[in-house]
Structures are given as structure tokens and as C-alpha cells.
């Protein structure tokens, strides 16, 4: 592992001394995840949270000591660390040397073994299975035996989809993407893909679901793009709306509506809300100092000016918001401002504008938040951002701009102005629904019967969680407000940011040209979804996740289960006579399925994906232990056992195909076609594991689901999307190298090498078929090669075998 790494101190039985701490952290994470609560004792922090946070702070303040897989623990720690009292405590007490002296006691070594390398013992840690009661096992078996008769009738698809009294009505929106550019992977995972997973899951639960999105087409960004391309704003909108729609269609996003904001309905609804606000005294008039470009002879809207952020010093801050620190700013506060059109320095001049009186709306807003937040699934970052705004005090917010491309302001003296895009962009959800159905108010003026889920990146939180609710509350027209505000952190690209101008990163229209199927992109983006902290797209990690989790774990299990039915039983599911071990497996799968439901109901999308992979691992282990390929050649009892194992395994594969549907819809449909899964089972996912493929059921033709991603293929794509800044130097013919991966990526490979090594050892100990052993040895050698490449070590092409 390299001479610069400290050796792991060994305890009894080869256990590294960090293991007790690791187990404790894993236990806390498991507890938070199972309870589906943001804090140890419920929805709000308690003394237990504060005490534990203070104890762990010396270790966990360094992200390197908190692995990504402990997602619930990470979210809990970040939420507490972002609160002002904890920040003060950290600055005044915990960061002093006295507290830091605790770190050696906690960690015992420079890097935890699960990040930097295992202890000397290479024995893998067995996955801990929950202890099951006899009652739980009996309930799981009873549900299994009922089979397809447990399924309720499939609800027919409505057109249009409308709320139904007495049912669960779920309204889902993803933040409207600006029409003026092509979305990159971060935009896709932050909004449309995350919302799509939840929409598909909601439909599997038979909830009455409407999922909508559309292009945000008004504002300065569109005018700027039109000037750049020599087109009118409308022509720009028409062009890029089609580009967006094509990208989302390729990613298999299941919108019920994908609309636009440049419609008469947008004007009508926006002006109605505005006039109701005016009539109730929630709109102010004031003179505003604005930047005016004398060279261009016009006032500069926010996106026509950039400069240095007055808060953090970021040199490319926009006139409305800093992309680095996230703070909203006024353009005149920018240091060293420049007109983005001609690059001249603008001057400050006055202009009359309208303001939403947020201080006057503060009380109804806080009353609404007090009712909404306790029972809702607002993400911790969304809660923190809104609390910060309220803590700092609400200020009147300008809602008009000196532009031509926008919704006209229906007020005397302001006819030459339009609404600020962030006043009317969120109203776009309403107008897009109104263009879908003239009964749109059944969704948007029905808070008693509709649950509104809104998906976005964290920079959109103030507008969805504060500005629009204030507008709707002030309009006093019984609008449906957000019940569950789901905000992601940011997705970066490798070691930097996405940049269309520099050619850095993968954008939506490029992904389909890589030769990698859309479902693989969906899987990887959801696997690294930035739920509790920023994450980064990595080509090396994408290769690892595809080859280990999809190819070797999920795909391997489903293919084996189907192939055993075809090869040993003529394509018909065999009779199953369950043993106590089989019943226990049913209960474990049921438990993991229920955990999957708990997580997705809380919109913990990334964590729920792990439940699918966990069930697949259980399936692989079950097949490996019971060896149906051997038992089928034995006695009558052995053949019966092979049938039971095969039948149970193929039913687990069927369950996985349904659980996969929100994440990988094409792969899900492929599995269901191969297994000939009965149609009712494809459309409904209950909380119990059912026998959906009974004995005698005939399956179809089974074939591999996934293809291996090769190192040279991935390296080529990395170079292609690197912006041409780093040209690869020529490699000697006999040497292959690769960019060094991060510690977590290396650890994933190390785990795979360990697991594969154990498989090879077991096969050799059992004196298995030589061809089977050779195949597994080849996998092991390939994994070792990937590990060496990930560590940046050159691989010399062997010219011949060396003597031992």
C-alpha cells in the first residue's frame, strides 16, 4: 500500500484498533437510517444529539474520516455542524488543542482502515444481518405463500391525472431548467432524475401521481443567449426547449407534462397573483439604484453584469446571486462590476421598481412553516437555508426588472417593466399544469388533499421555500404549498466544475454519444447523488460501480437465477420446499424491502438503492452456499433442494426487477420480459416479498444484462471530456497506467479483491471444476489489475512466467 502509510496497529484476532469506533459509527448510521428521522430522538435535535456531536467532532470534522457510505450519519453530523450554537462551540472550544488531543485516542492511526486499506488480516467482514423473531419469519412466509392473490387491482391510468378524494394524491415538480443552456449531469441528478425516481416509485405504490416540469424561458439569461446566437428570444426558447426535451427523453424521465413558461396561462396566473398581492397591501414601490451600461444604453439586469462577490470575494459572481457562497446580492454591491455584453464598467443610476413586502408576510410564513416542517420531509439543507433567512430578518424583495422579455407588469407607471424571473418562474408550475388540464386548480388550490414534493438543487431553496410561499400566502387563494422540499447539494466533475465553454464535463446531449446506456448513467448518478454533501462524478468510480455492483453483483445474480431455471428445469420454475434457512432468507429479504420503502417514502433515494444491492448480495450468497449446480446431479433430495434454491432465487430476481424500476426502467423491463413476470406484478410493489413466479411458471430467454466497462474505454472518455487541458503522454507499449483514484475508490477495489479471493479459495478447497476455478481466477487477476491502476502503479505486460 506504499511506505508512507502508517501500519495498522493490530489487536486480538487480527482486528485493527479502529474497528470498535468503526462499528460504533456504523451502528449510529444504521439507527438513524432505520428510524428515518434526522436526529437521534426524532424530528428535532435533543441533548443526546449535542453530546454525541461534541464527542465525535474532533474526528468527524475531517471529511476523510466519515466515509460516503455512512450517509445518514454524515447528514446528521453536517446538519448539527451548520447550526450557529454548534459553530460557536466549535470555534471557541472544540478546535482548541485540548480537544484535538482526543483525536489520537479516537483514531489510533492517521487513516481509518476502511478508507486507507484493510488490516493485515484479509478476512472480509461479514455483513451483519438483523436478528429476526419467529413471528417476523412466520409473517414473511405467510405473505410469500399468498403470492399474486395479494396484489390489489391495478389502477387504470387517468388522462388527465387529477386528484381523487380519499386517495393519496402526490404532485411532483422538478426545478424548471433555464432554457438558454444544455443541462449537465449535475443539473440532471439535482432535479429531473431524482424527481423521476420518486414519481416512478409513487406510481408503483398506486398513489395518484402527477409529475411535471418544463423550461424556464423568460428573463435575462434568455436575452443574453439570444444576443450571443443572433436569434430572437422566442427563437432561442423554441430551439433549446426541443434540446431539453430530447435529453430528458433519452434519460427516460417519465414526465406527465414537460411544458414551457412562455404561454398566455403564465401571464394570466402570474398577473392574478400579483394583483391579489397589490390589493392586500403586500407590494411596495421604491426607487432603486441600478447599474446602467452607457455603452449599451440600458439598465443592466442581474445576469448582464458580473463582478466580485462582496461576501466571499468570488470573482465571477452574478448580479443576483453568488454561485460560490450562495448568497443573494444586489448588483450594485458587486465589486469591480462589468457589463457582460461589452465588458465596460457600468455606472449607478436610479429606476422605480416594485417590491414584495416579505417582512409583512413573515408572520403567516412562520405560522405555515411551524405547521409544515414537523411532519414533512424537508432535507436538512433546505431547513437550514430557510432558518438562516428568517434568522437574518426578511427584507422587501424586488420583483420587477427593466427588460422586454418577460411577463408584463399590469400596473400603471410600470408598463415598460417585466416581472423578475424568480417571482414568476415558480408560478410556472401552475401555468404548465393549466396548459395540461383546465382543471389545474384541483391540484394547485387543494392543500387539504394534495402532497406537493418539489425537487431542486440547494441554490433554489429560497425561492421555493420562502418567496413563492409568501406570494401564495399573501394572495389568499388557498394555494397548495410545498409539503416536502427535497434539495441536493452540488455534483462536481472529477476535481473541478462542469464548464460548457471549456469543454469540461459531460452534458446531457453528450451522454448518449458515449456508448454507455442511459440506465447505467441513471444508476451511477443516483449512486453518487449528493444528498448530504457535495459529491463528484468520477470516470474511475463509474467503471468500478458498473463492473462490481452491476456486473458482478446484481447482473450476476439475476442471470444465474434465470439460467438455472432454463438449464436445469427446462425453463419452468421448479417446486419449492422451504427449509428453516429458506424461511429466514424470506424474512431478511422482506425486512430489506421494507427498509427500501421506508427510505423512499422519506425520499432517501441514494440509500434506498443500496437496499436493492444488499438483497442481490443476499441472493448471490444464498446460491453460493447451496450450490444448485452440484445438487442437481445428486440424489432425489439434492435435486429437490436444487429446485427450491433455484425457485427462491428466481423469485428474488423478480422482486429486484420491480424495485429497480424507479432507478433503471429499461433494465427492469428487460428482466421482467426474460422472466415473463405476470403483468400485475410489474406495476405494483407491496411491502411484503411475494411469490410472483410460482412452480410451473415458464420463463423466457435469459441473457446478460450488463457489459463490462474497460479501462481504455473509460480513459478515452475521460480525455474527451477533460477540455483538452491535459493531453495524455505516449505510453510504452508494454506498460499501462491510470490516473490515481481516491481512497474510497481504492477501498472499493480492495474489498472486491478480498471477496473474489475468498471465492477462489473456496472453489479450490472444494476441488471445483477447473474451468470454473480458472474463470474466477481470471476475475481476481482483473480486479487486482484495476486496483494497481487505480493506485497509479504501472503494470508491465508479462513477457513470460517467472519461476517461483
PDB file of N, CA, C and O in Angstrom, residues 75 123 130 199 264 371 426 488 549 564 580 678 689:
ATOM      1  N   UNK A  75     -25.213  13.097   7.138  1.00  0.00           N
ATOM      2  CA  UNK A  75     -26.260  14.118   7.087  1.00  0.00           C
ATOM      3  C   UNK A  75     -26.538  14.677   8.480  1.00  0.00           C
ATOM      4  O   UNK A  75     -26.673  15.887   8.664  1.00  0.00           O
ATOM      5  N   UNK A 123      -9.356 -11.226   5.906  1.00  0.00           N
ATOM      6  CA  UNK A 123     -10.671 -11.838   6.007  1.00  0.00           C
ATOM      7  C   UNK A 123     -11.734 -10.746   5.913  1.00  0.00           C
ATOM      8  O   UNK A 123     -11.666  -9.754   6.635  1.00  0.00           O
ATOM      9  N   UNK A 130     -29.926  -8.591  10.533  1.00  0.00           N
ATOM     10  CA  UNK A 130     -30.760  -8.276  11.683  1.00  0.00           C
ATOM     11  C   UNK A 130     -31.252  -9.561  12.335  1.00  0.00           C
ATOM     12  O   UNK A 130     -31.466 -10.575  11.676  1.00  0.00           O
ATOM     13  N   UNK A 199     -41.274   9.771  -8.611  1.00  0.00           N
ATOM     14  CA  UNK A 199     -42.532   9.658  -9.352  1.00  0.00           C
ATOM     15  C   UNK A 199     -42.812   8.201  -9.729  1.00  0.00           C
ATOM     16  O   UNK A 199     -43.936   7.711  -9.590  1.00  0.00           O
ATOM     17  N   UNK A 264     -49.706  32.121 -22.601  1.00  0.00           N
ATOM     18  CA  UNK A 264     -50.733  33.027 -22.069  1.00  0.00           C
ATOM     19  C   UNK A 264     -51.172  32.657 -20.654  1.00  0.00           C
ATOM     20  O   UNK A 264     -51.489  33.533 -19.849  1.00  0.00           O
ATOM     21  N   UNK A 371     -46.422  24.653  11.018  1.00  0.00           N
ATOM     22  CA  UNK A 371     -47.356  23.553  10.761  1.00  0.00           C
ATOM     23  C   UNK A 371     -46.766  22.519   9.811  1.00  0.00           C
ATOM     24  O   UNK A 371     -47.037  21.326   9.917  1.00  0.00           O
ATOM     25  N   UNK A 426     -41.496  30.273 -10.449  1.00  0.00           N
ATOM     26  CA  UNK A 426     -42.137  29.222  -9.651  1.00  0.00           C
ATOM     27  C   UNK A 426     -43.639  29.144  -9.934  1.00  0.00           C
ATOM     28  O   UNK A 426     -44.259  28.092  -9.727  1.00  0.00           O
ATOM     29  N   UNK A 488     -30.788  18.864  -3.164  1.00  0.00           N
ATOM     30  CA  UNK A 488     -29.482  18.202  -3.175  1.00  0.00           C
ATOM     31  C   UNK A 488     -28.380  19.234  -2.987  1.00  0.00           C
ATOM     32  O   UNK A 488     -28.578  20.440  -3.171  1.00  0.00           O
ATOM     33  N   UNK A 549     -20.808  -3.529  -8.807  1.00  0.00           N
ATOM     34  CA  UNK A 549     -22.184  -3.571  -8.320  1.00  0.00           C
ATOM     35  C   UNK A 549     -23.172  -4.085  -9.375  1.00  0.00           C
ATOM     36  O   UNK A 549     -24.073  -4.861  -9.054  1.00  0.00           O
ATOM     37  N   UNK A 564     -30.294 -21.035 -14.231  1.00  0.00           N
ATOM     38  CA  UNK A 564     -30.522 -22.312 -13.551  1.00  0.00           C
ATOM     39  C   UNK A 564     -31.907 -22.852 -13.903  1.00  0.00           C
ATOM     40  O   UNK A 564     -32.088 -24.064 -14.094  1.00  0.00           O
ATOM     41  N   UNK A 580     -35.896 -24.146   7.094  1.00  0.00           N
ATOM     42  CA  UNK A 580     -35.831 -23.027   8.053  1.00  0.00           C
ATOM     43  C   UNK A 580     -34.902 -21.929   7.543  1.00  0.00           C
ATOM     44  O   UNK A 580     -35.165 -20.735   7.742  1.00  0.00           O
ATOM     45  N   UNK A 678     -45.710 -11.909 -14.549  1.00  0.00           N
ATOM     46  CA  UNK A 678     -47.117 -11.577 -14.821  1.00  0.00           C
ATOM     47  C   UNK A 678     -47.352 -10.068 -14.746  1.00  0.00           C
ATOM     48  O   UNK A 678     -46.832  -9.408 -13.830  1.00  0.00           O
ATOM     49  N   UNK A 689     -42.595  -9.470   0.476  1.00  0.00           N
ATOM     50  CA  UNK A 689     -41.988 -10.256  -0.602  1.00  0.00           C
ATOM     51  C   UNK A 689     -42.948 -11.377  -0.962  1.00  0.00           C
ATOM     52  O   UNK A 689     -43.225 -12.252  -0.157  1.00  0.00           O
TER      53      UNK A 689
END
